[in-house]
């Protein structure tokens, strides 16, 4: 679903690739151009560059079982390095415009639940084990088979749900939607801005940037989303220079009217030497002897389920956005995509930055026209540069980047029309898939609810043969996933 016409004004001829590079990445064959790929790669990077700052803050804020913390500068450098290398690997091997980086949610699980019960090296060792297990599932063909067992309309619902998920991420990150302070005493858990009003400069920057981006998209301006991000960033820099808004926390105290994460200031220095001391700091065996076999097993299972299905959902959503799915809802080179994702998970653990996984923010690049792995080469190279240019990587604030997430969410939402809402057997599972992703802030939760409900409905209707055998196993695994709290309480 590209929003811009081809660069030269005429469609490329798929039958005549321009050169070997074009042939290898299938640029012309997928109806793209080098210009689109570069723009897409830039848009993806700017939309997800926040991870270079946010992942170190999450991982670095927690202490392990021995009371030790990881150094934030080293975490930032390793986060950028692994994101750059795995994104490029996805581009070359998967040839799919899906960038990789440390997974949000998974990094919090590692930081706040796993590491406090062991050492950091032990916790990262479990991440490595999880990545290796997923790689084995890919190489044996099981992961691809599970993916293909999901009904096509349920895959469509996954893409739509992720679109809504992206939208709420953008609205929350920009501070446009916030928790109501006394949510426990009201039926309204979230509200608009501060006290139901737009009363801060960062929120105004987001609103102006979103409106500008919408106008550009509607007018079919080439590079609309990227222009929107850059224009919003320039406005944010000017606003900060004039109003001196500051960060959302000042000296440990909340500043509700501040910038969510990055303060948009021109950096005093541009180049910084990366600290790569955390590479290889993992241990795959000690956790099993330190806390027993059951705790690591449950953690590995949780990590595996989360990574396994998050990536499946993400690649469906991106493929759907770019019109790259076949009649079964499968993107090209699905096995290679899933294999690189599993390697990225293990690589993240080996570098002490948590599991690396696919980023749904890549949809911003696809909306700019990216259709091949060339966009990943651009995004990955920028991540590698971010190791040395960390001060520049944090200039773009959430309030500027989030405009892209909201617009992309709309573009992905349009696929909802292809679901048959008159057939309750698929409509109800699709509805739960779509709604639970944004409302629980989890792709896996949405997929799990959809799969379990779909299987249950087919059994209740006396149609067990309409369910792929593998989907029964997936439903059981998701049931265990949702019940892991009571199971842990019963056996630990």
mmCIF file with all atom_site columns, C-alpha atoms in Angstrom, residues 173-366:
data_model
loop_
_atom_site.group_PDB
_atom_site.id
_atom_site.type_symbol
_atom_site.label_atom_id
_atom_site.label_alt_id
_atom_site.label_comp_id
_atom_site.label_asym_id
_atom_site.label_entity_id
_atom_site.label_seq_id
_atom_site.pdbx_PDB_ins_code
_atom_site.Cartn_x
_atom_site.Cartn_y
_atom_site.Cartn_z
_atom_site.occupancy
_atom_site.B_iso_or_equiv
_atom_site.pdbx_formal_charge
_atom_site.auth_seq_id
_atom_site.auth_comp_id
_atom_site.auth_asym_id
_atom_site.auth_atom_id
_atom_site.pdbx_PDB_model_num
ATOM 1   C CA . UNK A 1 173 ? 4.691   7.862   23.261 1.00 0.00 ? 173 UNK A CA 1
ATOM 2   C CA . UNK A 1 174 ? 3.762   11.381  22.159 1.00 0.00 ? 174 UNK A CA 1
ATOM 3   C CA . UNK A 1 175 ? 1.913   12.000  25.422 1.00 0.00 ? 175 UNK A CA 1
ATOM 4   C CA . UNK A 1 176 ? -1.297  12.676  23.496 1.00 0.00 ? 176 UNK A CA 1
ATOM 5   C CA . UNK A 1 177 ? -2.966  9.774   25.324 1.00 0.00 ? 177 UNK A CA 1
ATOM 6   C CA . UNK A 1 178 ? -2.058  9.263   28.987 1.00 0.00 ? 178 UNK A CA 1
ATOM 7   C CA . UNK A 1 179 ? -3.132  7.318   32.032 1.00 0.00 ? 179 UNK A CA 1
ATOM 8   C CA . UNK A 1 180 ? -5.556  9.181   34.230 1.00 0.00 ? 180 UNK A CA 1
ATOM 9   C CA . UNK A 1 181 ? -3.639  9.841   37.491 1.00 0.00 ? 181 UNK A CA 1
ATOM 10  C CA . UNK A 1 182 ? -6.471  8.536   39.686 1.00 0.00 ? 182 UNK A CA 1
ATOM 11  C CA . UNK A 1 183 ? -7.435  5.715   37.320 1.00 0.00 ? 183 UNK A CA 1
ATOM 12  C CA . UNK A 1 184 ? -8.197  3.456   40.282 1.00 0.00 ? 184 UNK A CA 1
ATOM 13  C CA . UNK A 1 185 ? -11.031 5.798   41.299 1.00 0.00 ? 185 UNK A CA 1
ATOM 14  C CA . UNK A 1 186 ? -12.603 6.327   37.897 1.00 0.00 ? 186 UNK A CA 1
ATOM 15  C CA . UNK A 1 187 ? -14.071 4.271   35.078 1.00 0.00 ? 187 UNK A CA 1
ATOM 16  C CA . UNK A 1 188 ? -11.843 6.125   32.586 1.00 0.00 ? 188 UNK A CA 1
ATOM 17  C CA . UNK A 1 189 ? -8.316  4.620   32.598 1.00 0.00 ? 189 UNK A CA 1
ATOM 18  C CA . UNK A 1 190 ? -6.825  6.928   29.947 1.00 0.00 ? 190 UNK A CA 1
ATOM 19  C CA . UNK A 1 191 ? -7.508  10.418  28.691 1.00 0.00 ? 191 UNK A CA 1
ATOM 20  C CA . UNK A 1 192 ? -6.427  13.154  26.305 1.00 0.00 ? 192 UNK A CA 1
ATOM 21  C CA . UNK A 1 193 ? -3.190  14.921  27.208 1.00 0.00 ? 193 UNK A CA 1
ATOM 22  C CA . UNK A 1 194 ? -3.025  16.446  30.687 1.00 0.00 ? 194 UNK A CA 1
ATOM 23  C CA . UNK A 1 195 ? -6.410  16.769  32.354 1.00 0.00 ? 195 UNK A CA 1
ATOM 24  C CA . UNK A 1 196 ? -8.147  16.265  29.027 1.00 0.00 ? 196 UNK A CA 1
ATOM 25  C CA . UNK A 1 197 ? -6.329  19.196  27.421 1.00 0.00 ? 197 UNK A CA 1
ATOM 26  C CA . UNK A 1 198 ? -3.389  19.859  25.107 1.00 0.00 ? 198 UNK A CA 1
ATOM 27  C CA . UNK A 1 199 ? -1.347  22.056  27.422 1.00 0.00 ? 199 UNK A CA 1
ATOM 28  C CA . UNK A 1 200 ? 2.279   21.264  26.588 1.00 0.00 ? 200 UNK A CA 1
ATOM 29  C CA . UNK A 1 201 ? 4.626   22.219  23.760 1.00 0.00 ? 201 UNK A CA 1
ATOM 30  C CA . UNK A 1 202 ? 5.598   18.596  22.962 1.00 0.00 ? 202 UNK A CA 1
ATOM 31  C CA . UNK A 1 203 ? 1.940   17.623  22.471 1.00 0.00 ? 203 UNK A CA 1
ATOM 32  C CA . UNK A 1 204 ? 1.439   20.626  20.202 1.00 0.00 ? 204 UNK A CA 1
ATOM 33  C CA . UNK A 1 205 ? 4.493   19.588  18.151 1.00 0.00 ? 205 UNK A CA 1
ATOM 34  C CA . UNK A 1 206 ? 2.954   16.125  17.763 1.00 0.00 ? 206 UNK A CA 1
ATOM 35  C CA . UNK A 1 207 ? -0.436  17.492  16.702 1.00 0.00 ? 207 UNK A CA 1
ATOM 36  C CA . UNK A 1 208 ? 1.082   19.908  14.164 1.00 0.00 ? 208 UNK A CA 1
ATOM 37  C CA . UNK A 1 209 ? 3.403   17.206  12.829 1.00 0.00 ? 209 UNK A CA 1
ATOM 38  C CA . UNK A 1 210 ? 0.543   14.723  12.512 1.00 0.00 ? 210 UNK A CA 1
ATOM 39  C CA . UNK A 1 211 ? -1.628  17.199  10.621 1.00 0.00 ? 211 UNK A CA 1
ATOM 40  C CA . UNK A 1 212 ? 1.239   18.082  8.278  1.00 0.00 ? 212 UNK A CA 1
ATOM 41  C CA . UNK A 1 213 ? 1.917   14.387  7.621  1.00 0.00 ? 213 UNK A CA 1
ATOM 42  C CA . UNK A 1 214 ? -1.774  13.683  6.964  1.00 0.00 ? 214 UNK A CA 1
ATOM 43  C CA . UNK A 1 215 ? -1.941  16.513  4.425  1.00 0.00 ? 215 UNK A CA 1
ATOM 44  C CA . UNK A 1 216 ? 1.196   15.225  2.683  1.00 0.00 ? 216 UNK A CA 1
ATOM 45  C CA . UNK A 1 217 ? -0.181  11.662  2.585  1.00 0.00 ? 217 UNK A CA 1
ATOM 46  C CA . UNK A 1 218 ? -3.546  12.783  1.217  1.00 0.00 ? 218 UNK A CA 1
ATOM 47  C CA . UNK A 1 219 ? -1.797  14.841  -1.465 1.00 0.00 ? 219 UNK A CA 1
ATOM 48  C CA . UNK A 1 220 ? 0.336   11.792  -2.358 1.00 0.00 ? 220 UNK A CA 1
ATOM 49  C CA . UNK A 1 221 ? 3.583   13.659  -1.760 1.00 0.00 ? 221 UNK A CA 1
ATOM 50  C CA . UNK A 1 222 ? 6.624   11.456  -2.323 1.00 0.00 ? 222 UNK A CA 1
ATOM 51  C CA . UNK A 1 223 ? 8.348   10.810  1.017  1.00 0.00 ? 223 UNK A CA 1
ATOM 52  C CA . UNK A 1 224 ? 5.380   12.127  3.018  1.00 0.00 ? 224 UNK A CA 1
ATOM 53  C CA . UNK A 1 225 ? 6.052   10.200  6.225  1.00 0.00 ? 225 UNK A CA 1
ATOM 54  C CA . UNK A 1 226 ? 9.784   10.925  6.245  1.00 0.00 ? 226 UNK A CA 1
ATOM 55  C CA . UNK A 1 227 ? 9.132   14.611  5.541  1.00 0.00 ? 227 UNK A CA 1
ATOM 56  C CA . UNK A 1 228 ? 6.642   14.629  8.411  1.00 0.00 ? 228 UNK A CA 1
ATOM 57  C CA . UNK A 1 229 ? 9.202   13.207  10.844 1.00 0.00 ? 229 UNK A CA 1
ATOM 58  C CA . UNK A 1 230 ? 11.921  15.643  9.788  1.00 0.00 ? 230 UNK A CA 1
ATOM 59  C CA . UNK A 1 231 ? 9.598   18.662  9.792  1.00 0.00 ? 231 UNK A CA 1
ATOM 60  C CA . UNK A 1 232 ? 8.315   17.736  13.251 1.00 0.00 ? 232 UNK A CA 1
ATOM 61  C CA . UNK A 1 233 ? 11.886  17.367  14.496 1.00 0.00 ? 233 UNK A CA 1
ATOM 62  C CA . UNK A 1 234 ? 12.869  20.804  13.202 1.00 0.00 ? 234 UNK A CA 1
ATOM 63  C CA . UNK A 1 235 ? 9.803   22.305  14.876 1.00 0.00 ? 235 UNK A CA 1
ATOM 64  C CA . UNK A 1 236 ? 10.658  20.478  18.105 1.00 0.00 ? 236 UNK A CA 1
ATOM 65  C CA . UNK A 1 237 ? 14.227  21.823  18.067 1.00 0.00 ? 237 UNK A CA 1
ATOM 66  C CA . UNK A 1 238 ? 12.942  25.368  17.596 1.00 0.00 ? 238 UNK A CA 1
ATOM 67  C CA . UNK A 1 239 ? 10.353  24.957  20.363 1.00 0.00 ? 239 UNK A CA 1
ATOM 68  C CA . UNK A 1 240 ? 12.941  23.591  22.802 1.00 0.00 ? 240 UNK A CA 1
ATOM 69  C CA . UNK A 1 241 ? 15.362  26.406  21.990 1.00 0.00 ? 241 UNK A CA 1
ATOM 70  C CA . UNK A 1 242 ? 12.685  29.028  22.670 1.00 0.00 ? 242 UNK A CA 1
ATOM 71  C CA . UNK A 1 243 ? 10.615  27.475  25.470 1.00 0.00 ? 243 UNK A CA 1
ATOM 72  C CA . UNK A 1 244 ? 13.276  25.344  27.213 1.00 0.00 ? 244 UNK A CA 1
ATOM 73  C CA . UNK A 1 245 ? 10.743  22.578  27.904 1.00 0.00 ? 245 UNK A CA 1
ATOM 74  C CA . UNK A 1 246 ? 13.194  19.959  29.174 1.00 0.00 ? 246 UNK A CA 1
ATOM 75  C CA . UNK A 1 247 ? 12.742  16.200  29.703 1.00 0.00 ? 247 UNK A CA 1
ATOM 76  C CA . UNK A 1 248 ? 9.764   14.443  31.288 1.00 0.00 ? 248 UNK A CA 1
ATOM 77  C CA . UNK A 1 249 ? 11.835  13.858  34.426 1.00 0.00 ? 249 UNK A CA 1
ATOM 78  C CA . UNK A 1 250 ? 14.008  16.535  36.011 1.00 0.00 ? 250 UNK A CA 1
ATOM 79  C CA . UNK A 1 251 ? 16.219  15.538  38.951 1.00 0.00 ? 251 UNK A CA 1
ATOM 80  C CA . UNK A 1 252 ? 14.088  12.457  39.475 1.00 0.00 ? 252 UNK A CA 1
ATOM 81  C CA . UNK A 1 253 ? 10.842  14.436  39.610 1.00 0.00 ? 253 UNK A CA 1
ATOM 82  C CA . UNK A 1 254 ? 8.158   14.133  36.910 1.00 0.00 ? 254 UNK A CA 1
ATOM 83  C CA . UNK A 1 255 ? 7.691   16.970  34.447 1.00 0.00 ? 255 UNK A CA 1
ATOM 84  C CA . UNK A 1 256 ? 4.396   16.125  32.686 1.00 0.00 ? 256 UNK A CA 1
ATOM 85  C CA . UNK A 1 257 ? 4.878   18.885  30.123 1.00 0.00 ? 257 UNK A CA 1
ATOM 86  C CA . UNK A 1 258 ? 8.372   17.700  29.123 1.00 0.00 ? 258 UNK A CA 1
ATOM 87  C CA . UNK A 1 259 ? 9.560   15.666  26.150 1.00 0.00 ? 259 UNK A CA 1
ATOM 88  C CA . UNK A 1 260 ? 8.791   11.952  26.519 1.00 0.00 ? 260 UNK A CA 1
ATOM 89  C CA . UNK A 1 261 ? 12.325  10.603  25.970 1.00 0.00 ? 261 UNK A CA 1
ATOM 90  C CA . UNK A 1 262 ? 14.690  12.529  23.723 1.00 0.00 ? 262 UNK A CA 1
ATOM 91  C CA . UNK A 1 263 ? 15.044  16.273  24.267 1.00 0.00 ? 263 UNK A CA 1
ATOM 92  C CA . UNK A 1 264 ? 15.339  17.791  20.753 1.00 0.00 ? 264 UNK A CA 1
ATOM 93  C CA . UNK A 1 265 ? 18.525  19.802  21.154 1.00 0.00 ? 265 UNK A CA 1
ATOM 94  C CA . UNK A 1 266 ? 21.408  20.177  18.740 1.00 0.00 ? 266 UNK A CA 1
ATOM 95  C CA . UNK A 1 267 ? 24.187  18.093  20.336 1.00 0.00 ? 267 UNK A CA 1
ATOM 96  C CA . UNK A 1 268 ? 27.377  19.664  21.655 1.00 0.00 ? 268 UNK A CA 1
ATOM 97  C CA . UNK A 1 269 ? 29.391  16.759  20.252 1.00 0.00 ? 269 UNK A CA 1
ATOM 98  C CA . UNK A 1 270 ? 28.652  14.621  17.234 1.00 0.00 ? 270 UNK A CA 1
ATOM 99  C CA . UNK A 1 271 ? 31.109  11.698  17.381 1.00 0.00 ? 271 UNK A CA 1
ATOM 100 C CA . UNK A 1 272 ? 31.517  9.333   20.321 1.00 0.00 ? 272 UNK A CA 1
ATOM 101 C CA . UNK A 1 273 ? 33.670  6.190   20.691 1.00 0.00 ? 273 UNK A CA 1
ATOM 102 C CA . UNK A 1 274 ? 31.458  3.124   21.313 1.00 0.00 ? 274 UNK A CA 1
ATOM 103 C CA . UNK A 1 275 ? 31.993  0.874   24.356 1.00 0.00 ? 275 UNK A CA 1
ATOM 104 C CA . UNK A 1 276 ? 31.617  -2.762  23.222 1.00 0.00 ? 276 UNK A CA 1
ATOM 105 C CA . UNK A 1 277 ? 32.713  -4.384  26.490 1.00 0.00 ? 277 UNK A CA 1
ATOM 106 C CA . UNK A 1 278 ? 29.422  -6.292  26.939 1.00 0.00 ? 278 UNK A CA 1
ATOM 107 C CA . UNK A 1 279 ? 29.803  -8.446  23.831 1.00 0.00 ? 279 UNK A CA 1
ATOM 108 C CA . UNK A 1 280 ? 30.003  -12.127 24.726 1.00 0.00 ? 280 UNK A CA 1
ATOM 109 C CA . UNK A 1 281 ? 29.025  -11.583 28.361 1.00 0.00 ? 281 UNK A CA 1
ATOM 110 C CA . UNK A 1 282 ? 26.594  -14.508 28.682 1.00 0.00 ? 282 UNK A CA 1
ATOM 111 C CA . UNK A 1 283 ? 26.420  -17.939 30.330 1.00 0.00 ? 283 UNK A CA 1
ATOM 112 C CA . UNK A 1 284 ? 24.025  -20.686 29.219 1.00 0.00 ? 284 UNK A CA 1
ATOM 113 C CA . UNK A 1 285 ? 24.485  -23.174 32.096 1.00 0.00 ? 285 UNK A CA 1
ATOM 114 C CA . UNK A 1 286 ? 24.835  -21.464 35.483 1.00 0.00 ? 286 UNK A CA 1
ATOM 115 C CA . UNK A 1 287 ? 21.202  -20.333 35.799 1.00 0.00 ? 287 UNK A CA 1
ATOM 116 C CA . UNK A 1 288 ? 20.011  -23.950 35.797 1.00 0.00 ? 288 UNK A CA 1
ATOM 117 C CA . UNK A 1 289 ? 22.155  -24.816 38.828 1.00 0.00 ? 289 UNK A CA 1
ATOM 118 C CA . UNK A 1 290 ? 21.590  -21.500 40.631 1.00 0.00 ? 290 UNK A CA 1
ATOM 119 C CA . UNK A 1 291 ? 17.766  -21.403 40.693 1.00 0.00 ? 291 UNK A CA 1
ATOM 120 C CA . UNK A 1 292 ? 16.810  -24.936 39.626 1.00 0.00 ? 292 UNK A CA 1
ATOM 121 C CA . UNK A 1 293 ? 15.535  -26.185 36.288 1.00 0.00 ? 293 UNK A CA 1
ATOM 122 C CA . UNK A 1 294 ? 11.895  -25.039 36.442 1.00 0.00 ? 294 UNK A CA 1
ATOM 123 C CA . UNK A 1 295 ? 12.448  -21.262 36.675 1.00 0.00 ? 295 UNK A CA 1
ATOM 124 C CA . UNK A 1 296 ? 14.758  -21.080 33.629 1.00 0.00 ? 296 UNK A CA 1
ATOM 125 C CA . UNK A 1 297 ? 12.445  -23.433 31.735 1.00 0.00 ? 297 UNK A CA 1
ATOM 126 C CA . UNK A 1 298 ? 9.401   -21.197 32.302 1.00 0.00 ? 298 UNK A CA 1
ATOM 127 C CA . UNK A 1 299 ? 11.383  -18.097 31.334 1.00 0.00 ? 299 UNK A CA 1
ATOM 128 C CA . UNK A 1 300 ? 12.677  -19.716 28.134 1.00 0.00 ? 300 UNK A CA 1
ATOM 129 C CA . UNK A 1 301 ? 9.137   -20.862 27.260 1.00 0.00 ? 301 UNK A CA 1
ATOM 130 C CA . UNK A 1 302 ? 7.764   -17.337 27.774 1.00 0.00 ? 302 UNK A CA 1
ATOM 131 C CA . UNK A 1 303 ? 10.540  -15.785 25.684 1.00 0.00 ? 303 UNK A CA 1
ATOM 132 C CA . UNK A 1 304 ? 10.051  -18.381 22.950 1.00 0.00 ? 304 UNK A CA 1
ATOM 133 C CA . UNK A 1 305 ? 6.289   -17.910 22.671 1.00 0.00 ? 305 UNK A CA 1
ATOM 134 C CA . UNK A 1 306 ? 6.642   -14.118 22.620 1.00 0.00 ? 306 UNK A CA 1
ATOM 135 C CA . UNK A 1 307 ? 9.355   -14.054 19.938 1.00 0.00 ? 307 UNK A CA 1
ATOM 136 C CA . UNK A 1 308 ? 7.810   -16.907 17.942 1.00 0.00 ? 308 UNK A CA 1
ATOM 137 C CA . UNK A 1 309 ? 4.482   -15.215 17.326 1.00 0.00 ? 309 UNK A CA 1
ATOM 138 C CA . UNK A 1 310 ? 5.424   -11.535 17.507 1.00 0.00 ? 310 UNK A CA 1
ATOM 139 C CA . UNK A 1 311 ? 7.616   -11.904 14.429 1.00 0.00 ? 311 UNK A CA 1
ATOM 140 C CA . UNK A 1 312 ? 5.021   -13.940 12.575 1.00 0.00 ? 312 UNK A CA 1
ATOM 141 C CA . UNK A 1 313 ? 2.493   -11.199 13.182 1.00 0.00 ? 313 UNK A CA 1
ATOM 142 C CA . UNK A 1 314 ? 4.919   -8.450  12.247 1.00 0.00 ? 314 UNK A CA 1
ATOM 143 C CA . UNK A 1 315 ? 5.970   -9.948  8.941  1.00 0.00 ? 315 UNK A CA 1
ATOM 144 C CA . UNK A 1 316 ? 2.322   -10.532 7.989  1.00 0.00 ? 316 UNK A CA 1
ATOM 145 C CA . UNK A 1 317 ? 1.488   -6.916  8.794  1.00 0.00 ? 317 UNK A CA 1
ATOM 146 C CA . UNK A 1 318 ? 4.440   -5.553  6.820  1.00 0.00 ? 318 UNK A CA 1
ATOM 147 C CA . UNK A 1 319 ? 3.801   -7.881  3.897  1.00 0.00 ? 319 UNK A CA 1
ATOM 148 C CA . UNK A 1 320 ? 0.139   -6.919  3.927  1.00 0.00 ? 320 UNK A CA 1
ATOM 149 C CA . UNK A 1 321 ? 1.006   -3.210  4.006  1.00 0.00 ? 321 UNK A CA 1
ATOM 150 C CA . UNK A 1 322 ? 3.313   -3.614  1.002  1.00 0.00 ? 322 UNK A CA 1
ATOM 151 C CA . UNK A 1 323 ? 1.114   -6.002  -0.982 1.00 0.00 ? 323 UNK A CA 1
ATOM 152 C CA . UNK A 1 324 ? 3.791   -8.704  -0.737 1.00 0.00 ? 324 UNK A CA 1
ATOM 153 C CA . UNK A 1 325 ? 1.723   -11.650 0.532  1.00 0.00 ? 325 UNK A CA 1
ATOM 154 C CA . UNK A 1 326 ? 0.730   -14.620 -1.614 1.00 0.00 ? 326 UNK A CA 1
ATOM 155 C CA . UNK A 1 327 ? -2.742  -16.141 -1.722 1.00 0.00 ? 327 UNK A CA 1
ATOM 156 C CA . UNK A 1 328 ? -2.096  -17.929 1.604  1.00 0.00 ? 328 UNK A CA 1
ATOM 157 C CA . UNK A 1 329 ? -1.036  -14.731 3.318  1.00 0.00 ? 329 UNK A CA 1
ATOM 158 C CA . UNK A 1 330 ? 2.663   -15.664 3.294  1.00 0.00 ? 330 UNK A CA 1
ATOM 159 C CA . UNK A 1 331 ? 5.451   -13.200 2.449  1.00 0.00 ? 331 UNK A CA 1
ATOM 160 C CA . UNK A 1 332 ? 8.302   -14.151 0.077  1.00 0.00 ? 332 UNK A CA 1
ATOM 161 C CA . UNK A 1 333 ? 11.264  -16.041 1.604  1.00 0.00 ? 333 UNK A CA 1
ATOM 162 C CA . UNK A 1 334 ? 9.322   -16.670 4.821  1.00 0.00 ? 334 UNK A CA 1
ATOM 163 C CA . UNK A 1 335 ? 11.743  -19.359 6.040  1.00 0.00 ? 335 UNK A CA 1
ATOM 164 C CA . UNK A 1 336 ? 14.763  -17.108 5.561  1.00 0.00 ? 336 UNK A CA 1
ATOM 165 C CA . UNK A 1 337 ? 12.989  -14.237 7.345  1.00 0.00 ? 337 UNK A CA 1
ATOM 166 C CA . UNK A 1 338 ? 12.180  -16.430 10.342 1.00 0.00 ? 338 UNK A CA 1
ATOM 167 C CA . UNK A 1 339 ? 15.713  -17.861 10.439 1.00 0.00 ? 339 UNK A CA 1
ATOM 168 C CA . UNK A 1 340 ? 17.313  -14.418 10.578 1.00 0.00 ? 340 UNK A CA 1
ATOM 169 C CA . UNK A 1 341 ? 14.871  -13.460 13.314 1.00 0.00 ? 341 UNK A CA 1
ATOM 170 C CA . UNK A 1 342 ? 15.961  -16.428 15.417 1.00 0.00 ? 342 UNK A CA 1
ATOM 171 C CA . UNK A 1 343 ? 19.636  -15.604 14.860 1.00 0.00 ? 343 UNK A CA 1
ATOM 172 C CA . UNK A 1 344 ? 18.891  -12.033 15.957 1.00 0.00 ? 344 UNK A CA 1
ATOM 173 C CA . UNK A 1 345 ? 17.321  -13.294 19.176 1.00 0.00 ? 345 UNK A CA 1
ATOM 174 C CA . UNK A 1 346 ? 20.459  -15.248 20.067 1.00 0.00 ? 346 UNK A CA 1
ATOM 175 C CA . UNK A 1 347 ? 22.711  -12.372 18.987 1.00 0.00 ? 347 UNK A CA 1
ATOM 176 C CA . UNK A 1 348 ? 20.894  -9.983  21.307 1.00 0.00 ? 348 UNK A CA 1
ATOM 177 C CA . UNK A 1 349 ? 21.517  -12.281 24.246 1.00 0.00 ? 349 UNK A CA 1
ATOM 178 C CA . UNK A 1 350 ? 25.168  -12.766 23.296 1.00 0.00 ? 350 UNK A CA 1
ATOM 179 C CA . UNK A 1 351 ? 25.630  -8.968  23.281 1.00 0.00 ? 351 UNK A CA 1
ATOM 180 C CA . UNK A 1 352 ? 23.782  -8.455  26.621 1.00 0.00 ? 352 UNK A CA 1
ATOM 181 C CA . UNK A 1 353 ? 21.035  -6.284  25.101 1.00 0.00 ? 353 UNK A CA 1
ATOM 182 C CA . UNK A 1 354 ? 18.156  -8.800  25.249 1.00 0.00 ? 354 UNK A CA 1
ATOM 183 C CA . UNK A 1 355 ? 16.495  -10.626 22.359 1.00 0.00 ? 355 UNK A CA 1
ATOM 184 C CA . UNK A 1 356 ? 16.516  -8.776  19.047 1.00 0.00 ? 356 UNK A CA 1
ATOM 185 C CA . UNK A 1 357 ? 13.350  -9.131  17.034 1.00 0.00 ? 357 UNK A CA 1
ATOM 186 C CA . UNK A 1 358 ? 11.469  -7.644  14.098 1.00 0.00 ? 358 UNK A CA 1
ATOM 187 C CA . UNK A 1 359 ? 10.139  -4.106  14.489 1.00 0.00 ? 359 UNK A CA 1
ATOM 188 C CA . UNK A 1 360 ? 6.639   -3.206  13.408 1.00 0.00 ? 360 UNK A CA 1
ATOM 189 C CA . UNK A 1 361 ? 7.907   0.368   12.966 1.00 0.00 ? 361 UNK A CA 1
ATOM 190 C CA . UNK A 1 362 ? 9.327   -0.984  9.694  1.00 0.00 ? 362 UNK A CA 1
ATOM 191 C CA . UNK A 1 363 ? 5.833   -0.403  8.348  1.00 0.00 ? 363 UNK A CA 1
ATOM 192 C CA . UNK A 1 364 ? 6.735   3.293   8.210  1.00 0.00 ? 364 UNK A CA 1
ATOM 193 C CA . UNK A 1 365 ? 9.399   2.432   5.639  1.00 0.00 ? 365 UNK A CA 1
ATOM 194 C CA . UNK A 1 366 ? 7.014   0.223   3.699  1.00 0.00 ? 366 UNK A CA 1
#
